[in-house]
Amino acid sequence: MANSGMKYDAVIIGAGISGMYQLYRLKNLGLSVKVFEAGSDVGGTWYWNRYPGCRFDSESYSYCYSFSEEVLDEWSWSEHFSAQPETLKYLQYVAEKFDLKKDIQFNTRIASASFDVNSCKWTTISVDGTAVTSDFLITAIGALSSPYIPDFCGRESFKGDSWHTSQWPKRDIDLSDKKVGVIGTGATAVQLITEIAKDIGNLTVFQLKPEYCVPLGNRPIDENTQRDIKKNYASYFEKCKNTWGSFLHGFDERSALEVSPEEREELFEKLWAEPGFALWLANFHDIFSNREANDLVSDFVRKKIKEQIDDPVLAEKLCPTDHGFGLRRVPMESGYYKVYGQDNVTLVDLNETPIEKITETGIKTRAESFDFDLIIYATGFDAVTGAFKHIDISGEGGQKLKDKWVDGPSTYLGLTSTGFPNLFTLVGPHNAATFCNIPRCIEQNVEWVTDCIKYLKDNKFIKISAKLSSEKSWTEHVYDSVADSLILETDSWFVGANIPGKKRTFLQYAGGNPLYREKCDEEASGGYKGFLLER
Ligand code: NAP
């Protein structure tokens, strides 16, 4: 290991939306900060996920940073739901504007970080073996950044091209005469399939579980709307502050069962016609907790899906029946179901004919062999805790974070973990940011961490460590927050069920962002009594 001799107040791992903002805030405090980023540019999720069709599922003007009036004024989104290239440009513009890049070391993957109890400092070591030390370590490594590819027999033998959606090459890819296989039909695949089907030789989609996809309703932003958006930013952000998921959509406080069938249908129809996540997040609140309420909305969406598909057998295959609407992440679609009406597109139902192996030339299912030029794995991520497994983080007494969390995360506020002093985990497990219109919660996370570090510095504390009792009660509160929810019994990445061998446990926080914010604010205004502070 080469110790670079470099010492910082804070080291941040990751230069996505959270890492960039954390850098900005800590620099404004006058601290020395270094960011390490594996990619060659800023952007995080929006740097890596450059697959065709990738775009926001949240309204652009609710997803962007809110901290700078100048940025809000200068930047004009071209569409209600921005596409990835525009979002990446936006993040590059923010990085340039605040001169962030000079403190970011790109193309640098972090291998390990360890806390030394004597010096009370973190040593962070990159894959190339260079070490730096810092008072604070902040992970900004994202909740969906550790790609998952199933361990299909023969995967390495395939002679064509293949990649995971989050590892899409930077070069132009012409698929107009190519035979392409896509495995997976989650939110990523739905965007990707719709886009590549527009100009492709031949496309075969391998589906395990179909999803309930809802129309995105994207459209360009005209000049008048642009003016209105800029005028209304403050009210958008205020609205997001008060909704459960920090989206522009807030739940209907009525039960789906207390209204007449006509009223219910009217609301479902209205929300279906609205852009974005309205049907999911402005619906009757009990669709998540009451099976009968959930069945009603699930039936409604299945009916809507079937209306879009001429072939009834195909329509049946594309309709979920094993889980209810909204209990997994709802994919937003812009012509997805129509794709299956194309002559050059085939859907393979893996429940009928499972994949046996990947061959040199393609994919062999129990019934048939398919030849491909390209196989795309749209197979998701080892979510929330996955990225933490790739960095060997050790705390007091050499305890490893990945060992501590092997049976599920335990944290205080989803931002700290007992035994790992001076470590902050932005968008970490059991943090409301994982169930959120993420930049809204990122800003809250970053501002909380910044205030905490300022408090420590101002009061000459050199060490902050979550009390075990705080961690225990937070972890109980997290599980209580989801106890009544049907989400717990549904297989998805929310509970780690998408990764073979991963302990099934709730990874997020379901108490809603207003309550989360309140709990974080109480901790700060009370003088951080849930922590041990040392001088
Ligand atoms: P995902 O939702 O986990 O979907 C993965 C897909 O791969 C599923 O259809 C899954 O089927 C399939 N799969 C997994 N293992 C398989 C196997 N062994 N054989 C065949 N199929 C297999 O992942 P994702 O689509 O990448 O989305 C992940 C998350 O990213 C989303 O939930 C969302 O939060 C985020 N995202 C956001 C946006 C946006 O905001 N614009 C866009 C895209 C994604 P089963 O489900 O049946 O296991």
Short mmCIF file of C-alpha atoms in Angstrom, two decimals, residues 2 15 80 310 319 398 443 461 475:
data_model
loop_
_atom_site.label_atom_id
_atom_site.label_comp_id
_atom_site.label_asym_id
_atom_site.label_seq_id
_atom_site.Cartn_x
_atom_site.Cartn_y
_atom_site.Cartn_z
CA ALA A 2 1.32 3.43 -0.93
CA ALA A 15 -19.63 11.57 -7.37
CA HIS A 80 -41.39 16.72 -18.27
CA ASP A 310 -54.73 -7.58 -29.38
CA CYS A 319 -50.42 -9.35 -16.86
CA GLY A 398 -11.74 -4.49 13.04
CA GLU A 443 -30.55 17.03 -0.07
CA PHE A 461 -15.56 16.81 19.12
CA THR A 475 -34.09 -0.61 13.51
#
